[in-house]
mmCIF file of C-alpha atoms and ligand atoms in Angstrom:
data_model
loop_
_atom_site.group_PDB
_atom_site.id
_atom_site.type_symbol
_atom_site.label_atom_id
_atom_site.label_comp_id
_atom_site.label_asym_id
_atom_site.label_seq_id
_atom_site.Cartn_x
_atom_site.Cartn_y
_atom_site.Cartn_z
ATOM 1 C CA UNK A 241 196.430 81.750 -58.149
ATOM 2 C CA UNK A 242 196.852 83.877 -61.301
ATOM 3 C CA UNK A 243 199.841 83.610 -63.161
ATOM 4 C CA UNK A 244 202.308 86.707 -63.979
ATOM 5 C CA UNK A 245 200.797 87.318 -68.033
ATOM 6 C CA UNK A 246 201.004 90.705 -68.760
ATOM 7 C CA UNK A 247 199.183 92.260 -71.560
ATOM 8 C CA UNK A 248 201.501 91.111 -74.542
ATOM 9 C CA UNK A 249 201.270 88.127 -73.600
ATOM 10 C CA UNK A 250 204.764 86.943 -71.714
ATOM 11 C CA UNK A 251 204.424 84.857 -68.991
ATOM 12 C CA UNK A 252 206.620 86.096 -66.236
ATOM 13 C CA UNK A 253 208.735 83.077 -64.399
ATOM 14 C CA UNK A 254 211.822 84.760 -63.707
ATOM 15 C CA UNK A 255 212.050 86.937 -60.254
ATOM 16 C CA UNK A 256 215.219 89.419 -59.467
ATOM 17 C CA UNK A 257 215.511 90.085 -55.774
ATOM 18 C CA UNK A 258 217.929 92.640 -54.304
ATOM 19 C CA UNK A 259 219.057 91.934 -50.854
ATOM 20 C CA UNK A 260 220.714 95.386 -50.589
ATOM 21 C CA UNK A 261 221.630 98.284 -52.234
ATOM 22 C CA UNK A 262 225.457 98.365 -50.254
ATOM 23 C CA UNK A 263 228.207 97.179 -51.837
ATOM 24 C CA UNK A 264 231.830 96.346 -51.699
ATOM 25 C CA UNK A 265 232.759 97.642 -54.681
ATOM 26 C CA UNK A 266 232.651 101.663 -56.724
ATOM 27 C CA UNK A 267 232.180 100.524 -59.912
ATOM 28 C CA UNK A 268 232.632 102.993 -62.089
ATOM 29 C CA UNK A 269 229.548 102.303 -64.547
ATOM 30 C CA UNK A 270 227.394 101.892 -61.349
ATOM 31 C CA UNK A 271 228.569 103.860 -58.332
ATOM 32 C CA UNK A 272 230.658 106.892 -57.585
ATOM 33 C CA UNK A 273 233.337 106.035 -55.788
ATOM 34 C CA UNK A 274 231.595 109.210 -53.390
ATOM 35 C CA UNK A 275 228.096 107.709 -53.251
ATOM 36 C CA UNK A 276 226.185 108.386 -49.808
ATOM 37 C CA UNK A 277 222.067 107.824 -50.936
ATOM 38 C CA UNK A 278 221.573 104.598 -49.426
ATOM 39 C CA UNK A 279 218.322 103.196 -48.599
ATOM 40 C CA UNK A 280 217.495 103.485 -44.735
ATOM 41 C CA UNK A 281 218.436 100.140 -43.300
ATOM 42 C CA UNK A 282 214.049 99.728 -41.392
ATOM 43 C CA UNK A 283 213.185 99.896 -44.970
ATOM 44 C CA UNK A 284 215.433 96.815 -46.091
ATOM 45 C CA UNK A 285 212.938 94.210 -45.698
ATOM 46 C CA UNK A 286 213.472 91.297 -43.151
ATOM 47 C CA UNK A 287 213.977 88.184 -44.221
ATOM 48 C CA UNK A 288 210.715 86.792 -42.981
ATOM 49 C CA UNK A 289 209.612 89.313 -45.128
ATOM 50 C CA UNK A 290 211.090 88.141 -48.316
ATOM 51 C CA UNK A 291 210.265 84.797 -48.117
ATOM 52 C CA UNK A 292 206.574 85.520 -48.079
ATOM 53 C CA UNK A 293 207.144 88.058 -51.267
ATOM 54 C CA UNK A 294 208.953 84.989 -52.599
ATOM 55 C CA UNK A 295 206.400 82.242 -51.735
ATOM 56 C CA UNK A 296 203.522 84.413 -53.155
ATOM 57 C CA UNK A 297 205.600 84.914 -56.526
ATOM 58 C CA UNK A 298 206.491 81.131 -56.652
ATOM 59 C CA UNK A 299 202.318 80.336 -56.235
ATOM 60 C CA UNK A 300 201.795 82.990 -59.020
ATOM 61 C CA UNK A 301 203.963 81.043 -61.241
ATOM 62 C CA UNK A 302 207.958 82.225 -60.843
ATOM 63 C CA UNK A 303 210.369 79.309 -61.008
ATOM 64 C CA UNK A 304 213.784 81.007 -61.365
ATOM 65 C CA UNK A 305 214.534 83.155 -58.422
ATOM 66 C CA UNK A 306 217.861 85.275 -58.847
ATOM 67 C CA UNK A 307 219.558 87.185 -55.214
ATOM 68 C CA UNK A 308 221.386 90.362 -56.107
ATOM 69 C CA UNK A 309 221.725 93.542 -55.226
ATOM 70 C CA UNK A 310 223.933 96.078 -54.339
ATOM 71 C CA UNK A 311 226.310 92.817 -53.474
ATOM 72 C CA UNK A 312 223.793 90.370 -52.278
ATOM 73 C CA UNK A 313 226.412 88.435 -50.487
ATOM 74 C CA UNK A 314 226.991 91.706 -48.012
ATOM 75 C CA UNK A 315 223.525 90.518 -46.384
ATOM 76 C CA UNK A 316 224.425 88.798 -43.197
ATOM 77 C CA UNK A 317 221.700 86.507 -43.239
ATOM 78 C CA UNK A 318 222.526 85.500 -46.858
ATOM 79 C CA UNK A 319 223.124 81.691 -46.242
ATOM 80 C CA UNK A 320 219.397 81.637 -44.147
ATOM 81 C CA UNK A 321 217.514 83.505 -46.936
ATOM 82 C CA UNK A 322 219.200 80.903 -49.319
ATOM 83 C CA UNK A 323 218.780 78.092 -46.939
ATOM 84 C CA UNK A 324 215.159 79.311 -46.500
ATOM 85 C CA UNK A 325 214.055 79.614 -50.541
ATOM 86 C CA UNK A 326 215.498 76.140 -50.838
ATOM 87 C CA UNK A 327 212.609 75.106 -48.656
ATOM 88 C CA UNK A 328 210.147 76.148 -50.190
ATOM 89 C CA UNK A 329 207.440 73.982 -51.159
ATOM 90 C CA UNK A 330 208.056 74.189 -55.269
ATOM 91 C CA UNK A 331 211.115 75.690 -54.200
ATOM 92 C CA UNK A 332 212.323 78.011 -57.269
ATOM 93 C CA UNK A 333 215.826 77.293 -59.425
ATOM 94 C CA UNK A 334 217.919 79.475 -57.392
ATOM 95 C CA UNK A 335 221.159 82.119 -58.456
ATOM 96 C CA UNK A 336 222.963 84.908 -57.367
ATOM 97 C CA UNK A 337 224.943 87.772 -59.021
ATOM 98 C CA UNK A 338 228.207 89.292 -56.839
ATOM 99 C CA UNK A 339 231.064 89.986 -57.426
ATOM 100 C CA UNK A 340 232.657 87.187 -55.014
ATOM 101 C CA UNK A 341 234.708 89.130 -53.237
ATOM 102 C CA UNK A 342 233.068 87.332 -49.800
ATOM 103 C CA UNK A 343 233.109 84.022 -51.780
ATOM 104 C CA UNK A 344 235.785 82.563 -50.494
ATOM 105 C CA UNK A 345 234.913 82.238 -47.024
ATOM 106 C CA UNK A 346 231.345 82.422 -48.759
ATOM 107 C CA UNK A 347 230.508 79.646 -51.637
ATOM 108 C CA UNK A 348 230.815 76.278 -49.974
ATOM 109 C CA UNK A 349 228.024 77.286 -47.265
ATOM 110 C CA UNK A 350 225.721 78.746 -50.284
ATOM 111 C CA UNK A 351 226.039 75.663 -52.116
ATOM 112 C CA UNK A 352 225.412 73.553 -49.290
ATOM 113 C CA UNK A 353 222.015 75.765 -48.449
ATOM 114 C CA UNK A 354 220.575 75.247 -51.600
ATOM 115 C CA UNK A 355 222.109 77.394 -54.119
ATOM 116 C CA UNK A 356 222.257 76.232 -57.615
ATOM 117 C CA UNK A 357 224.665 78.088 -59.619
ATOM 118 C CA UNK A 358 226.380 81.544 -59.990
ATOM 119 C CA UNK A 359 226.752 85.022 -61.495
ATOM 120 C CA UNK A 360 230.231 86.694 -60.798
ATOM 121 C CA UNK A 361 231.512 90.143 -62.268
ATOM 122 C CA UNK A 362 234.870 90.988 -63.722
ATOM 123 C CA UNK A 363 235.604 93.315 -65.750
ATOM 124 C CA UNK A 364 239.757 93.461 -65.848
ATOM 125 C CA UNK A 365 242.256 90.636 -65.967
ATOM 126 C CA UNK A 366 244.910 93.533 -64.395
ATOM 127 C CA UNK A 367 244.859 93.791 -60.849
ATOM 128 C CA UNK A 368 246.050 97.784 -61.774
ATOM 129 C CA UNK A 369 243.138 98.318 -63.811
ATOM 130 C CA UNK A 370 240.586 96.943 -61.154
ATOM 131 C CA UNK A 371 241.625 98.383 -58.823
ATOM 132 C CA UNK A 372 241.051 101.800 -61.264
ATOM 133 C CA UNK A 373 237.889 100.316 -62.075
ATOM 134 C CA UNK A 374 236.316 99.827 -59.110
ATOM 135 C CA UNK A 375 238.146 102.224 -56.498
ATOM 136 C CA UNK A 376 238.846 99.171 -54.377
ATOM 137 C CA UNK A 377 242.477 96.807 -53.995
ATOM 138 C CA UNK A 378 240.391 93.802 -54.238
ATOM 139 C CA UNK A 379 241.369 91.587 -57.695
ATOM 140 C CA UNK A 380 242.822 88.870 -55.601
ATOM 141 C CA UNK A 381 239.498 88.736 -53.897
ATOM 142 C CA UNK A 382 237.459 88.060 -56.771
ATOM 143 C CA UNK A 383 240.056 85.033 -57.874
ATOM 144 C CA UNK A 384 239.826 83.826 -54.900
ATOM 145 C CA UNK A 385 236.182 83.553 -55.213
ATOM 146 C CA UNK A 386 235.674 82.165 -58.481
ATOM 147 C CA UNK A 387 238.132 79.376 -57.354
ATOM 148 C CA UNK A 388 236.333 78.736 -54.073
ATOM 149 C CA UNK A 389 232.919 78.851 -56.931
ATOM 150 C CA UNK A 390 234.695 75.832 -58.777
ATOM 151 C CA UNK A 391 235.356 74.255 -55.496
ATOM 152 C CA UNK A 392 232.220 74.396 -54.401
ATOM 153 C CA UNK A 393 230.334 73.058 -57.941
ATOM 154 C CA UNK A 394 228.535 75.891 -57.990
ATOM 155 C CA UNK A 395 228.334 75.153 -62.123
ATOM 156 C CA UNK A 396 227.390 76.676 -64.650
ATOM 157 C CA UNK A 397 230.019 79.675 -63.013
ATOM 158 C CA UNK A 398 229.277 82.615 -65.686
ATOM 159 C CA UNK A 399 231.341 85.531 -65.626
ATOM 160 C CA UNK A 400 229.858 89.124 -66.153
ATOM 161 C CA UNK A 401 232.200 91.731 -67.758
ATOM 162 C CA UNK A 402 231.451 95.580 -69.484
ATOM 163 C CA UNK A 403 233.549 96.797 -71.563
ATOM 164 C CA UNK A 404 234.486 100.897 -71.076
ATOM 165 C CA UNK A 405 236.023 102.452 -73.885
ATOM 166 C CA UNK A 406 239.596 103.498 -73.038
ATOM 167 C CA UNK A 407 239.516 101.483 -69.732
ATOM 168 C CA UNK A 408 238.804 97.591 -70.348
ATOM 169 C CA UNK A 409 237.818 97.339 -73.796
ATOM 170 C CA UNK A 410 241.322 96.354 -75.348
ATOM 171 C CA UNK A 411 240.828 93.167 -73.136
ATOM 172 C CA UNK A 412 237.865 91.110 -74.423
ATOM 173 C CA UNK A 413 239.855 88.438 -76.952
ATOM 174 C CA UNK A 414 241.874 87.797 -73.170
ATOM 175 C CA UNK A 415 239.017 87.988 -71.120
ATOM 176 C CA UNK A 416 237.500 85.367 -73.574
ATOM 177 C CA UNK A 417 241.160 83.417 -73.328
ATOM 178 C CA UNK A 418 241.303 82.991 -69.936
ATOM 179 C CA UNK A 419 237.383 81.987 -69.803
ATOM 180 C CA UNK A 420 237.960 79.099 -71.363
ATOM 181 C CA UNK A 421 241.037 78.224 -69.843
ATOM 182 C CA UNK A 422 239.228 78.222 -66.406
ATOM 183 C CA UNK A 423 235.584 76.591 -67.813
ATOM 184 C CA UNK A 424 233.801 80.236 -66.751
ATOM 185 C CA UNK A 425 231.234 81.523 -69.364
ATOM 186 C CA UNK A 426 231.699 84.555 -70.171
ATOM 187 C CA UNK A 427 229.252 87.314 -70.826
ATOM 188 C CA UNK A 428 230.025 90.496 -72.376
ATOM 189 C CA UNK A 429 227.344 93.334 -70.852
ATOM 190 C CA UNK A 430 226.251 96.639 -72.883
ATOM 191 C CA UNK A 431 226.744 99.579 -70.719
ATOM 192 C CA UNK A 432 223.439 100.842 -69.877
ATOM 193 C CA UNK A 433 222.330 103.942 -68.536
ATOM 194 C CA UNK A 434 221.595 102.990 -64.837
ATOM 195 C CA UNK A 435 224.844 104.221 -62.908
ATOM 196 C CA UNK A 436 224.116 106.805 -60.207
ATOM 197 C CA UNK A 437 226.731 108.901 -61.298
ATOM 198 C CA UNK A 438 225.186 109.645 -64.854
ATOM 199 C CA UNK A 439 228.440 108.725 -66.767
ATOM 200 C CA UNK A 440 227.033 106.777 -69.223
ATOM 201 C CA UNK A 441 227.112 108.058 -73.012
ATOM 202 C CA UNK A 442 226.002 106.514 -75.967
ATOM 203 C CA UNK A 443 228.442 107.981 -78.010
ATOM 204 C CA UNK A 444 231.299 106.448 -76.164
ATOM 205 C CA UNK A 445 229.815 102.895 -74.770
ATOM 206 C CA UNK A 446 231.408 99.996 -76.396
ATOM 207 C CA UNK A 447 228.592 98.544 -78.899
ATOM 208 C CA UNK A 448 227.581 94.517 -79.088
ATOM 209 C CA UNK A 449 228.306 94.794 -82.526
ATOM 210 C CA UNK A 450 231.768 96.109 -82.040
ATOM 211 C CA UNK A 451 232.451 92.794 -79.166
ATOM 212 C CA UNK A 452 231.281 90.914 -81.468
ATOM 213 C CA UNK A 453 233.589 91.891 -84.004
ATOM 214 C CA UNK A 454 236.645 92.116 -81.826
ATOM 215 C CA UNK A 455 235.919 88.353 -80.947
ATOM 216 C CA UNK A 456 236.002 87.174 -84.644
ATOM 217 C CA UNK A 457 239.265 88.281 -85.141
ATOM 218 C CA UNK A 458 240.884 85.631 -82.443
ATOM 219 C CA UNK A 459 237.536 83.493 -83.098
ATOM 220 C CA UNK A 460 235.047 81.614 -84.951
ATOM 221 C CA UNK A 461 231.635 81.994 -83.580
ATOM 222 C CA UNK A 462 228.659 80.017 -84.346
ATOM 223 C CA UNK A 463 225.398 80.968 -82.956
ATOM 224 C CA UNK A 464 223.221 78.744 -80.448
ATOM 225 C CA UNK A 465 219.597 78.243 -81.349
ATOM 226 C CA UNK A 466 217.052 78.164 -78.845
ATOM 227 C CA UNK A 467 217.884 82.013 -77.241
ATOM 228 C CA UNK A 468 214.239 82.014 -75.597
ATOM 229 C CA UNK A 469 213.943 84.262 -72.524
ATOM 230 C CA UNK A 470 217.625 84.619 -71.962
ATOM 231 C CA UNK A 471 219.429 88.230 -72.232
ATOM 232 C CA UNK A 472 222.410 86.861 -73.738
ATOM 233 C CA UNK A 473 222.645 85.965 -77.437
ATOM 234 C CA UNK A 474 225.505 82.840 -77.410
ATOM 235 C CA UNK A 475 227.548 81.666 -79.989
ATOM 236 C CA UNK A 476 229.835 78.489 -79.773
ATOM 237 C CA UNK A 477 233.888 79.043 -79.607
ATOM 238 C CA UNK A 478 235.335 77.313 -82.460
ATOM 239 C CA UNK A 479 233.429 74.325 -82.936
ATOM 240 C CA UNK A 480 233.363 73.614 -79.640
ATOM 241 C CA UNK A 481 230.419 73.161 -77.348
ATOM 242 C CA UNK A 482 232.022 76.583 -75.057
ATOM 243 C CA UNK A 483 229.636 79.555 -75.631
ATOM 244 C CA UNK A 484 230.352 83.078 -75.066
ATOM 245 C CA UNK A 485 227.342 85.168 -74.586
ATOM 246 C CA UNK A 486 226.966 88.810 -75.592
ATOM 247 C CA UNK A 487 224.247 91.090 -74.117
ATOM 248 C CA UNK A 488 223.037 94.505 -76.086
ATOM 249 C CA UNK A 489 220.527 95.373 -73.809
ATOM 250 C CA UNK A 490 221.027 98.873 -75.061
ATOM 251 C CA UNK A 491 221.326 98.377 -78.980
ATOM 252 C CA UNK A 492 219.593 94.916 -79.784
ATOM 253 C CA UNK A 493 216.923 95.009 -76.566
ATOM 254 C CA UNK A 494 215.220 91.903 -76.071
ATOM 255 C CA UNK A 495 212.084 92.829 -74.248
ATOM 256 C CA UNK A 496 209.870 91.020 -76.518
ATOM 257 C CA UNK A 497 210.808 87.870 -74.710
ATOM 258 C CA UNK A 498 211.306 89.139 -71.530
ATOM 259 C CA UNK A 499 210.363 86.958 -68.320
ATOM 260 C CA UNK A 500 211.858 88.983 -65.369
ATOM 261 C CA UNK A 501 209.776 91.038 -62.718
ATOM 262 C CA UNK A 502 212.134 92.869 -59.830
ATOM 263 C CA UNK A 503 211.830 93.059 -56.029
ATOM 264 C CA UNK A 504 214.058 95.806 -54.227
ATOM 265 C CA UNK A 505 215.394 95.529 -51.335
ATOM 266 C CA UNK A 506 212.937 98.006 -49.800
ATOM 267 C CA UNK A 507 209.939 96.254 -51.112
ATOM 268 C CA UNK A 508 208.695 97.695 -54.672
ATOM 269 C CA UNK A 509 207.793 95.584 -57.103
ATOM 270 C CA UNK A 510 209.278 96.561 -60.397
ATOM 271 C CA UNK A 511 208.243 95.066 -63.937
ATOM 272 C CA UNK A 512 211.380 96.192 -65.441
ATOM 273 C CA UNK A 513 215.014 97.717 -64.790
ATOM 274 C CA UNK A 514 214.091 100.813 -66.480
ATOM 275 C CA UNK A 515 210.268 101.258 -65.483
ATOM 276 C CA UNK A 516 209.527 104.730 -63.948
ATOM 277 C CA UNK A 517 206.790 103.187 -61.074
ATOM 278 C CA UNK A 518 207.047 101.127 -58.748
ATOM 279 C CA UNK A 519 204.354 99.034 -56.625
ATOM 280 C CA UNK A 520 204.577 98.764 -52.688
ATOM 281 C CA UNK A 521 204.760 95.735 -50.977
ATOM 282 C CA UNK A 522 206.564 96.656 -47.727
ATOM 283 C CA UNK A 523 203.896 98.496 -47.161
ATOM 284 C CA UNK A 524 201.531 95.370 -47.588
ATOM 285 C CA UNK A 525 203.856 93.560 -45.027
ATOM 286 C CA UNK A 526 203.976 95.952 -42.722
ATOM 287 C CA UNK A 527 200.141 96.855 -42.368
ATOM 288 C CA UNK A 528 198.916 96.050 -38.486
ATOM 289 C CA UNK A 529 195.275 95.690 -39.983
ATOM 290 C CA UNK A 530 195.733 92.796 -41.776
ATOM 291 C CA UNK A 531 196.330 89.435 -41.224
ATOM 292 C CA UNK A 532 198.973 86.984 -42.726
ATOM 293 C CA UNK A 533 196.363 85.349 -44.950
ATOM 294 C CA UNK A 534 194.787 88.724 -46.178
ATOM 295 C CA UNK A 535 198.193 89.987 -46.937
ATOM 296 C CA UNK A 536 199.077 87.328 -48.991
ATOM 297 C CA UNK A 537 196.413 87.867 -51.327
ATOM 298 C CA UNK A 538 197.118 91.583 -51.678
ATOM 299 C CA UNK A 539 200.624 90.830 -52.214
ATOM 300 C CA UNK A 540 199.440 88.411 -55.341
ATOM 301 C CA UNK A 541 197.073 91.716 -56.078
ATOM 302 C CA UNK A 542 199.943 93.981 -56.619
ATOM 303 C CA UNK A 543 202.212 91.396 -58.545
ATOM 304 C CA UNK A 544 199.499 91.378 -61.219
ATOM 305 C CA UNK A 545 199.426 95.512 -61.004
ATOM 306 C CA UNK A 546 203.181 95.361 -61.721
ATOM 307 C CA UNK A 547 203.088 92.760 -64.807
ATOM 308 C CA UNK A 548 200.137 94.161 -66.215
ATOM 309 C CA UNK A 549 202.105 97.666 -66.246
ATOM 310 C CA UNK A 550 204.926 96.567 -67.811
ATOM 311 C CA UNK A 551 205.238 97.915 -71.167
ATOM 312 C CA UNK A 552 206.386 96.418 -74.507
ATOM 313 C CA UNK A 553 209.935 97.260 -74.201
ATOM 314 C CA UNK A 554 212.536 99.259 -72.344
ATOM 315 C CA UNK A 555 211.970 102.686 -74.264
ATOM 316 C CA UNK A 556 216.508 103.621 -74.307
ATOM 317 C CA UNK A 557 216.354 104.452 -77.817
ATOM 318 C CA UNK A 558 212.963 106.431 -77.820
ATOM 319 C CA UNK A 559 214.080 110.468 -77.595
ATOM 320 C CA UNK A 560 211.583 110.709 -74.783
ATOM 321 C CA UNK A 561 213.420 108.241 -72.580
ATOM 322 C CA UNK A 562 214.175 109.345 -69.384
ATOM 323 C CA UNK A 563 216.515 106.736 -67.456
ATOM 324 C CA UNK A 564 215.076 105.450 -63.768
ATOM 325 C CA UNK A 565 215.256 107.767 -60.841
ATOM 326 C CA UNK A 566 216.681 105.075 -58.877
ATOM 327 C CA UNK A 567 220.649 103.293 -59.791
ATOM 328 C CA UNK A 568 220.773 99.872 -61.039
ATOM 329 C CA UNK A 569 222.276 99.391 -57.444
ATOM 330 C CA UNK A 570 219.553 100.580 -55.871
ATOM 331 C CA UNK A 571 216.663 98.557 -58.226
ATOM 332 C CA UNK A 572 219.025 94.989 -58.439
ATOM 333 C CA UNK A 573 220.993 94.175 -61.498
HETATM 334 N N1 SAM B 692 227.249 93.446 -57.011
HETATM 335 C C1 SAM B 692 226.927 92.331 -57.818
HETATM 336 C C2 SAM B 692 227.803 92.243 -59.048
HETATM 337 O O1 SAM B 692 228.466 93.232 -59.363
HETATM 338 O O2 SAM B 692 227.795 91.196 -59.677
HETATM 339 C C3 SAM B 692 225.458 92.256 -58.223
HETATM 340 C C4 SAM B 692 224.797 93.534 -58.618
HETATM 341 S S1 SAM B 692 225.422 94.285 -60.095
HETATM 342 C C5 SAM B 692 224.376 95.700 -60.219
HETATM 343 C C6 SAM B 692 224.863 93.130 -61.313
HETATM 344 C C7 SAM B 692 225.507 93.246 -62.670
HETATM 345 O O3 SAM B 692 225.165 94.495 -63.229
HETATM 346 C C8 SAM B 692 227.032 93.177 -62.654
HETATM 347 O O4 SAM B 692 227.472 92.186 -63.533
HETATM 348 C C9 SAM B 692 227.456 94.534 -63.144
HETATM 349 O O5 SAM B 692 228.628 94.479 -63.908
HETATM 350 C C10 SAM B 692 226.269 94.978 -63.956
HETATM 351 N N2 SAM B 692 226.121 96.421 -64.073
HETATM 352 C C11 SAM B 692 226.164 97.355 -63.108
HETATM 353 N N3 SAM B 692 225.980 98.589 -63.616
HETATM 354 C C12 SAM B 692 225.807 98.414 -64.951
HETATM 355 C C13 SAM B 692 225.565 99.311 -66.045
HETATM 356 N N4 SAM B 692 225.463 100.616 -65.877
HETATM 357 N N5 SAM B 692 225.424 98.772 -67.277
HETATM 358 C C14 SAM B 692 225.535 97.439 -67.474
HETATM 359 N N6 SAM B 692 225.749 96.552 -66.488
HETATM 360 C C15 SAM B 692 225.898 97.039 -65.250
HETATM 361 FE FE1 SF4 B 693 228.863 96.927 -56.603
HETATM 362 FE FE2 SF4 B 693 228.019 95.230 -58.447
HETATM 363 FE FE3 SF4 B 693 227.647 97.898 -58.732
HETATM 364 FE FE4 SF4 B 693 230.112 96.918 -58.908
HETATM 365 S S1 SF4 B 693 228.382 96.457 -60.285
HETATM 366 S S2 SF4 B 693 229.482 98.719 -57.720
HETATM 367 S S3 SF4 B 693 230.050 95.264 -57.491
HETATM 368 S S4 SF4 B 693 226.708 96.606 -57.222
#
C-alpha cells in the first residue's frame, strides 16, 4: 500500500485516535462546565471497528499510534483496544493522553496490555485552583495517577500543562520545580482556539515567548537539537540532561514538519486539528454492500483523500481563519 505523503511532501507516521468525546473533567480552555453536545453513543465506533481503521493506517505507513479523546481512559474497553493494537502485526509505538484521574486503578493493566508510555494533564499544583480549573474535586486523583504511572514504568511520563492568564500562569517556575523533583517532563501548551465554549482570546493567552521567559529567570535553558516532527521545542534544565518542552502551536506553528493525521471517535478522518472537512470512514465500516476485503481498500482510499487535503499549515494567524466547528474534545487532542 501507499504511504500517507501529502502534497508538500511530509510523510505522515503519526496517528491520533479519540476513543470518546466524554470526559471527567470541565476544563475550562476545553469544556463548559454546562456542555451537553455529545456525540450519539451508535456513532462511537466499536472497537472491532478501530482496529481495522488502525491496521489499514499501520499498512499505509503509521508507526506511532496515540489514544485520546475526550478522556480516552473513560472507554470501558480501553485495556482490549490497547491489548488489541499491541497485536498487531507491525504493531505501532503506542501512547495515550488523560488526565489519569482512572489511573490508579488504571495504569498497571495498560502497561501490562501493551502500552508504551504516557501523556498526563495538569495544569495547577493547588488542589483550590483545580478544582476552579476544571469544575471537578479531583487533584488527589490525578496524583494518584501519575504515581500509579511511575509504578507501573510507564516512562517517559510527560506532563501537559496551559497556562491561563490570571488563573495558573504565576505557577510555571513550580510546575517546572516539582517536574523535576518527580522525573515527569513537563510540557508547557499554547492555548489554542479549540474550546467549545469560545473563551479563548489572543489578547489574553499566555505567549511561548513569555514561558519561556518566566523559566529563565529560575533557569538556564539550553536547546535540544534534533526537534524533527515533535510539537514541543525542548531545552535542557541547567546542564542537565532534564528537558522541559514548550509548545506555541498558536505563535511559532510547526506544521511544516508535521506527521499527525486524526481519527474521531465517530469515524472522520481528519488531516489536522484545525481542518474544516472531514472524511467518513464509519460510513465505510458500516456499508452492508461491501465486504471486509473491499472495505479495507476504500478505507486506505480515503486516508490518502485526507493527507492529500491537508494544507501547508494551520491558518490561526491568517484574518480569514475560522476555528473548527467541532471542540478539540470532540476532534482528539
Ligand atoms: N482528556 C485528556 C487530557 O486532558 O489529557 C486527553 C484529551 S485533551 C483534549 C488533550 C490535551 O489537550 C490536554 O493536555 C489538554 O490540556 C489539551 N487541551 C485541551 N484544550 C486545549 C486548548 N484549548 N488549547 C491547548 N490545549 C488544550
Ligand atoms: Fe477533559 Fe482533557 Fe478537555 Fe480537560 S482537557 S476537559 S480532561 S478532554
Amino acid at each position: 500500500m501507499s504511504k500517507l505523503i501529502d502534497t508538500y511532501g511530509r510523510e505522515h507516521r503519526n496517528l491520533r485516535v479519540s476513543l470518546t468525546d466524554r470526559c471527567s473533567l470541565r476544563c475550562t480552555y476545553c469544556m463548559p462546565n454546562d456542555f451537553a453536545a455529545w456525540i450519539p453513543n451508535d456513532d462511537l465506533l466499536t472497537t472491532n471497528e478501530l482496529l481495522t481503521v488502525i491496521e489499514v493506517a499501520v499498512e499505509q505507513g503509521i508507526n506511532e499510534v496515540r489514544l485520546t479523546g475526550g478522556e480516552p481512559l473513560l472507554r470501558p474497553d480501553i485495556v482490549e483496544i490497547v491489548d488489541r493494537i499491541a497485536g498487531l502485526a507491525n504493531a505501532p509505538r503506542l501512547t495515550l493522553t488523560t488526565n489519569g484521574l482512572k489511573l490508579k486503578e488504571l495504569a498497571q493493566p495498560l502497561a501490562k496490555a501493551g502500552l508504551n508510555r504516557i501523556n498526563i494533564s495538569l495544569d495547577t499544583l493547588s488542589r483550590e485552583r483545580f478544582k476552579k480549573l476544571t469544575y471537578r474535586d479531583r487533584f488527589d486523583d490525578v496524583i494518584e495517577g501519575l504515581d500509579a504511572a511511575k509504578a507501573a514504568g510507564l516512562f517517559p511520563i510527560k506532563v501537559n500543562t496551559v497556562l491561563l492568564k490570571g488563573i495558573n500562569d504565576d505557577e510555571a517556575p513550580a510546575l517546572l520545580e516539582w517536574a523535576l523533583k518527580n522525573e515527569f517532563a513537563l510540557r508547557f501548551i499554547e492555548q489554542m482556539p479549540l474550546d467549545a465554549g469560545g473563551i479563548w482570546d489572543r489578547a489574553t493567552m499566555v505567549t511561548a515567548d513569555e514561558i519561556y521567559a518566566d523559566l529563565s529567570t529560575h533557569y538556564e535553558l539550553t536547546p535540544v537539537d534534533g526537534r524533527g516532527s515533535a510539537p514541543a521545542e525542548e531545552f535542557y534544565i541547567n546542564g542537565t540532561q532534564a528537558t522541559v518542552g514548550i509548545i506555541g502551536s498558536v505563535t511559532r506553528p510547526f506544521c511544516g514538519a508535521c506527521d499527525r493525521l486524526r481519527l474521531t471517535s465517530d469515524g472522520q478522518l481528519r488531516s489536522c486539528l484545525f481542518s474544516n472537512e472531514e472524511v467518513d470512514v464509519r460510513k465505510v465500516l458500516r456499508d452492508e454492500n461491501k465486504d471486509e476485503a473491499a472495505k479495507r481498500v476504500e478505507i486506505a482510499a480515503r486516508f490518502q483523500k485526507t493527507v492529500i487535503s491537508k494544507l501547508p499549515g494551520h491558518g490561526i494567524n491568517d484574518p480569514s481563519f475560522i476555528a473548527p466547528l467541532r471542540p478539540m474534545s470532540a476532534i482528539g487532542g
